[in-house]
Tab-separated table of C-alpha atoms in Angstrom:
chain	number	residue	atom	x	y	z
Y	30	THR	CA	-5.141	1.292	-9.680
Y	31	GLN	CA	-2.061	0.600	-7.623
Y	32	LEU	CA	0.077	-2.214	-8.933
Y	33	LEU	CA	3.289	-3.858	-7.864
Y	34	GLU	CA	5.371	-5.738	-10.365
Y	35	GLN	CA	8.041	-8.272	-9.544
Y	36	SER	CA	10.725	-9.753	-11.700
Y	37	PRO	CA	11.651	-12.394	-12.401
Y	38	GLN	CA	8.564	-14.408	-11.549
Y	39	PHE	CA	10.466	-17.676	-11.638
Y	40	LEU	CA	14.134	-18.288	-10.933
Y	41	SER	CA	16.056	-21.536	-10.736
Y	42	ILE	CA	19.710	-21.306	-9.798
Y	43	GLN	CA	22.558	-23.463	-8.517
Y	44	GLU	CA	23.642	-23.375	-4.912
Y	45	GLY	CA	26.272	-20.704	-4.370
Y	46	GLU	CA	25.061	-18.332	-7.066
Y	47	ASN	CA	23.914	-14.791	-6.447
Y	48	LEU	CA	20.537	-13.396	-7.478
Y	49	THR	CA	18.504	-10.206	-7.411
Y	50	VAL	CA	14.740	-9.843	-7.330
Y	51	TYR	CA	13.116	-6.569	-8.299
Y	52	CYS	CA	9.895	-4.959	-7.156
Y	53	ASN	CA	8.566	-1.961	-9.091
Y	54	SER	CA	5.563	0.311	-9.038
Y	55	SER	CA	4.362	3.683	-10.222
Y	56	SER	CA	3.006	4.338	-6.719
Y	57	VAL	CA	4.900	5.865	-3.816
Y	58	PHE	CA	4.800	3.718	-0.698
Y	59	SER	CA	4.905	4.676	2.958
Y	60	SER	CA	6.970	1.559	3.445
Y	61	LEU	CA	7.703	-1.676	1.678
Y	62	GLN	CA	8.025	-5.154	3.065
Y	63	TRP	CA	9.621	-8.316	1.771
Y	64	TYR	CA	8.195	-11.683	2.738
Y	65	ARG	CA	9.083	-15.293	2.160
Y	66	GLN	CA	6.301	-17.830	1.952
Y	67	GLU	CA	6.368	-21.602	2.100
Y	68	PRO	CA	3.541	-23.600	0.480
Y	69	GLY	CA	0.436	-23.741	2.672
Y	70	GLU	CA	1.709	-21.218	5.184
Y	71	GLY	CA	1.339	-17.519	5.741
Y	72	PRO	CA	4.050	-15.072	4.628
Y	73	VAL	CA	6.958	-14.527	6.973
Y	74	LEU	CA	8.300	-10.998	7.197
Y	75	LEU	CA	11.933	-10.579	6.180
Y	76	VAL	CA	12.335	-6.823	6.319
Y	77	THR	CA	10.539	-3.486	6.277
Y	78	VAL	CA	12.108	-0.529	4.506
Y	79	VAL	CA	10.783	2.935	5.132
Y	80	THR	CA	13.259	5.597	4.004
Y	81	GLY	CA	14.059	6.261	0.347
Y	82	GLY	CA	17.523	4.925	-0.480
Y	83	GLU	CA	17.570	2.726	2.612
Y	84	VAL	CA	19.666	-0.426	2.537
Y	85	LYS	CA	19.165	-3.236	5.024
Y	86	LYS	CA	21.106	-6.441	5.372
Y	87	LEU	CA	19.915	-9.693	6.846
Y	88	LYS	CA	22.787	-12.181	6.750
Y	89	ARG	CA	23.124	-13.049	3.032
Y	90	LEU	CA	20.113	-10.943	2.033
Y	91	THR	CA	20.436	-7.273	1.091
Y	92	PHE	CA	17.349	-5.119	0.636
Y	93	GLN	CA	17.262	-1.699	-0.954
Y	94	PHE	CA	14.437	0.829	-1.154
Y	95	GLY	CA	14.496	3.162	-4.115
Y	96	ASP	CA	15.124	6.847	-3.566
Y	97	ALA	CA	11.603	7.697	-4.703
Y	98	ARG	CA	10.093	4.889	-2.590
Y	99	LYS	CA	8.526	3.317	-5.672
Y	100	ASP	CA	10.778	0.313	-6.066
Y	101	SER	CA	12.915	-2.123	-4.137
Y	102	SER	CA	15.344	-4.945	-4.680
Y	103	LEU	CA	16.329	-8.075	-2.819
Y	104	HIS	CA	19.793	-9.489	-3.402
Y	105	ILE	CA	20.782	-12.911	-2.134
Y	106	THR	CA	24.471	-13.811	-1.985
Y	107	ALA	CA	25.614	-17.420	-2.253
Y	108	ALA	CA	22.125	-18.865	-2.393
Y	109	GLN	CA	21.435	-22.046	-0.466
Y	110	PRO	CA	18.709	-24.681	-0.920
Y	111	GLY	CA	17.064	-23.354	2.233
Y	112	ASP	CA	16.424	-20.085	0.416
Y	113	THR	CA	13.941	-21.838	-1.857
Y	114	GLY	CA	10.494	-20.311	-1.590
Y	115	LEU	CA	8.127	-17.639	-2.812
Y	116	TYR	CA	9.418	-14.121	-2.240
Y	117	LEU	CA	6.798	-11.420	-2.077
Y	118	CYS	CA	7.140	-7.687	-1.896
Y	119	ALA	CA	4.295	-5.703	-0.372
Y	120	GLY	CA	3.765	-1.977	-0.585
Y	121	ASP	CA	2.127	-0.040	2.184
Y	122	LEU	CA	-0.176	2.660	0.843
Y	123	ARG	CA	-1.514	5.015	3.456
Y	124	LYS	CA	-3.414	8.098	2.433
Y	125	THR	CA	-6.108	10.105	4.118
Y	126	SER	CA	-8.740	8.346	1.998
Y	127	TYR	CA	-7.473	4.769	2.155
Y	128	ASP	CA	-5.130	2.383	3.860
Y	129	LYS	CA	-4.022	-0.770	2.119
Y	130	VAL	CA	-1.118	-3.134	1.684
Y	131	ILE	CA	-0.779	-4.638	-1.781
Y	132	PHE	CA	1.402	-7.495	-2.904
Y	133	GLY	CA	3.461	-8.111	-5.964
Y	134	PRO	CA	2.922	-11.341	-7.934
Y	135	GLY	CA	5.874	-12.996	-6.223
Y	136	THR	CA	9.147	-14.556	-7.304
Y	137	SER	CA	9.352	-18.296	-7.014
Y	138	LEU	CA	12.963	-19.185	-6.245
Y	139	SER	CA	14.388	-22.656	-6.514
Y	140	VAL	CA	17.967	-23.260	-5.380
Y	141	ILE	CA	19.362	-26.518	-6.643
Y	142	PRO	CA	21.962	-28.271	-4.476
Z	9	GLY	CA	7.060	-10.702	18.554
Z	10	ALA	CA	3.531	-9.794	17.690
Z	11	VAL	CA	1.257	-12.718	16.925
Z	12	VAL	CA	-1.825	-12.930	14.781
Z	13	SER	CA	-3.957	-16.020	15.195
Z	14	GLN	CA	-6.315	-17.203	12.511
Z	15	HIS	CA	-8.999	-19.824	13.037
Z	16	PRO	CA	-9.910	-22.294	11.700
Z	17	SER	CA	-6.775	-23.317	9.844
Z	18	ARG	CA	-8.758	-25.685	7.660
Z	19	VAL	CA	-12.478	-25.908	7.017
Z	20	ILE	CA	-14.625	-27.899	4.674
Z	21	CYS	CA	-18.185	-26.774	4.100
Z	22	LYS	CA	-21.051	-27.710	1.852
Z	23	SER	CA	-22.009	-25.564	-1.075
Z	24	GLY	CA	-24.620	-23.006	-0.075
Z	25	THR	CA	-23.597	-22.751	3.568
Z	26	SER	CA	-21.701	-19.943	5.278
Z	27	VAL	CA	-18.378	-20.153	7.036
Z	28	LYS	CA	-16.684	-17.708	9.396
Z	29	ILE	CA	-12.939	-17.178	9.719
Z	30	GLU	CA	-11.549	-15.320	12.725
Z	31	CYS	CA	-8.421	-13.201	12.879
Z	32	ARG	CA	-7.107	-12.186	16.291
Z	33	SER	CA	-4.171	-10.075	17.310
Z	34	LEU	CA	-2.979	-11.803	20.463
Z	35	ASP	CA	-0.616	-9.340	22.095
Z	36	PHE	CA	-1.248	-6.026	20.424
Z	37	GLN	CA	-4.069	-3.798	19.301
Z	38	ALA	CA	-4.754	-3.588	15.611
Z	39	THR	CA	-6.759	-0.665	14.312
Z	40	THR	CA	-6.465	-2.020	10.799
Z	41	MET	CA	-6.706	-5.569	9.551
Z	42	PHE	CA	-6.419	-6.782	5.995
Z	43	TRP	CA	-7.988	-9.827	4.380
Z	44	TYR	CA	-6.350	-11.566	1.454
Z	45	ARG	CA	-7.139	-14.466	-0.775
Z	46	GLN	CA	-4.490	-16.608	-2.379
Z	47	PHE	CA	-4.922	-19.190	-5.115
Z	48	PRO	CA	-2.289	-21.913	-5.626
Z	49	LYS	CA	1.006	-20.587	-6.953
Z	50	GLN	CA	-0.294	-17.051	-6.998
Z	51	SER	CA	0.298	-14.021	-4.850
Z	52	LEU	CA	-1.954	-12.565	-2.181
Z	53	MET	CA	-4.869	-10.581	-3.493
Z	54	LEU	CA	-6.227	-7.918	-1.173
Z	55	MET	CA	-9.950	-8.390	-0.622
Z	56	ALA	CA	-10.706	-5.691	1.913
Z	57	THR	CA	-9.319	-3.435	4.587
Z	58	SER	CA	-11.039	-3.646	7.941
Z	59	ASN	CA	-11.008	-0.850	10.487
Z	60	GLU	CA	-12.247	-1.268	14.024
Z	61	GLY	CA	-15.720	0.103	14.509
Z	62	SER	CA	-16.346	1.024	10.898
Z	63	LYS	CA	-17.365	-0.638	7.671
Z	64	ALA	CA	-14.741	-2.490	5.728
Z	65	THR	CA	-13.358	-1.058	2.508
Z	66	TYR	CA	-13.583	-3.627	-0.264
Z	67	GLU	CA	-11.349	-3.851	-3.296
Z	68	GLN	CA	-12.853	-3.605	-6.735
Z	69	GLY	CA	-14.442	-6.869	-7.813
Z	70	VAL	CA	-14.918	-8.244	-4.293
Z	71	GLU	CA	-18.574	-8.761	-3.396
Z	72	LYS	CA	-19.173	-7.234	-0.001
Z	73	ASP	CA	-22.467	-9.091	0.441
Z	74	LYS	CA	-20.711	-12.382	-0.132
Z	75	PHE	CA	-17.604	-11.721	1.940
Z	76	LEU	CA	-18.861	-10.134	5.135
Z	77	ILE	CA	-16.180	-8.518	7.257
Z	78	ASN	CA	-16.685	-7.419	10.833
Z	79	HIS	CA	-14.062	-5.693	12.961
Z	80	ALA	CA	-15.826	-5.408	16.275
Z	81	SER	CA	-12.809	-4.863	18.506
Z	82	LEU	CA	-9.163	-3.858	18.341
Z	83	THR	CA	-8.131	-7.499	18.482
Z	84	LEU	CA	-10.684	-9.323	16.361
Z	85	SER	CA	-11.826	-9.248	12.762
Z	86	THR	CA	-13.983	-11.883	11.105
Z	87	LEU	CA	-14.554	-12.845	7.495
Z	88	THR	CA	-17.767	-14.696	6.694
Z	89	VAL	CA	-18.079	-16.345	3.311
Z	90	THR	CA	-21.804	-16.527	2.666
Z	91	SER	CA	-23.559	-19.006	0.390
Z	92	ALA	CA	-20.227	-20.610	-0.382
Z	93	HIS	CA	-19.552	-22.143	-3.776
Z	94	PRO	CA	-16.724	-24.441	-4.873
Z	95	GLU	CA	-15.026	-21.524	-6.628
Z	96	ASP	CA	-14.694	-19.841	-3.217
Z	97	SER	CA	-12.281	-22.595	-2.206
Z	98	SER	CA	-9.008	-20.871	-1.508
Z	99	PHE	CA	-6.415	-19.899	1.074
Z	100	TYR	CA	-7.587	-16.888	3.074
Z	101	ILE	CA	-5.051	-14.873	5.079
Z	102	CYS	CA	-5.512	-11.973	7.420
Z	103	SER	CA	-2.978	-9.470	8.617
Z	104	ALA	CA	-2.952	-6.765	11.239
Z	105	ARG	CA	-1.171	-3.464	11.487
Z	106	THR	CA	0.222	-2.495	14.868
Z	107	VAL	CA	-0.976	0.884	16.046
Z	108	GLY	CA	1.428	3.632	15.052
Z	109	LEU	CA	3.954	1.302	13.427
Z	110	ASN	CA	4.703	0.256	9.893
Z	111	THR	CA	4.885	-3.449	10.562
Z	112	ILE	CA	2.148	-5.784	9.433
Z	113	TYR	CA	1.838	-9.246	10.939
Z	114	PHE	CA	0.150	-12.143	9.228
Z	115	GLY	CA	-2.020	-14.939	10.482
Z	116	GLU	CA	-1.298	-18.538	9.605
Z	117	GLY	CA	-4.009	-18.622	6.966
Z	118	SER	CA	-7.188	-20.639	6.551
Z	119	TRP	CA	-7.781	-23.242	3.896
Z	120	LEU	CA	-11.388	-23.237	2.774
Z	121	THR	CA	-12.733	-26.107	0.718
Z	122	VAL	CA	-16.316	-25.932	-0.497
Z	123	VAL	CA	-17.762	-29.254	-1.614
């Protein structure tokens, strides 16, 4: 059974603080995506990481893919209230016998003004 | 960017009836589409992987006779919830993988309420 774990599951911080969300698995992924989801809407893609050790930056967000492609982190610098939302990591598993994208349980972030 | 359209966005049906949700890739071909279910304040749970022209692959615990998936073309997959019950009420989301690429695009989701 392929599983993705995320930590923390809930995070409430003050505006301006930094935070890191972790995504871990025992499975090796072809790629890993990070999404942000607002209530009642579909997930919005933030980034896709493909290469082990890869680091991508998106304004105040920094994403890193582990060397073994089993884990990833999302770091937000100087969080703003607009960053509030559910952050989901999703691992892309593609083998000859199956093809699936599984999600972690999510990290619910609340940034307090 | 690539767009995935899901329809209907909201549907209410009576218990015992069937309801169909469509997932279309509007400007790209999708050999693989995924169907997810999401309960309030929870993550997306993969129900099945749908490949064009072949039978869907269902995740463990998902009843394939209850959740019928058809992927008849490279741009359309449908999920039919048969003999719906109130416990089937949920947010259903599809996604599509672009051919040859790693990116997966999501539909807007469909709220199903069974009364």
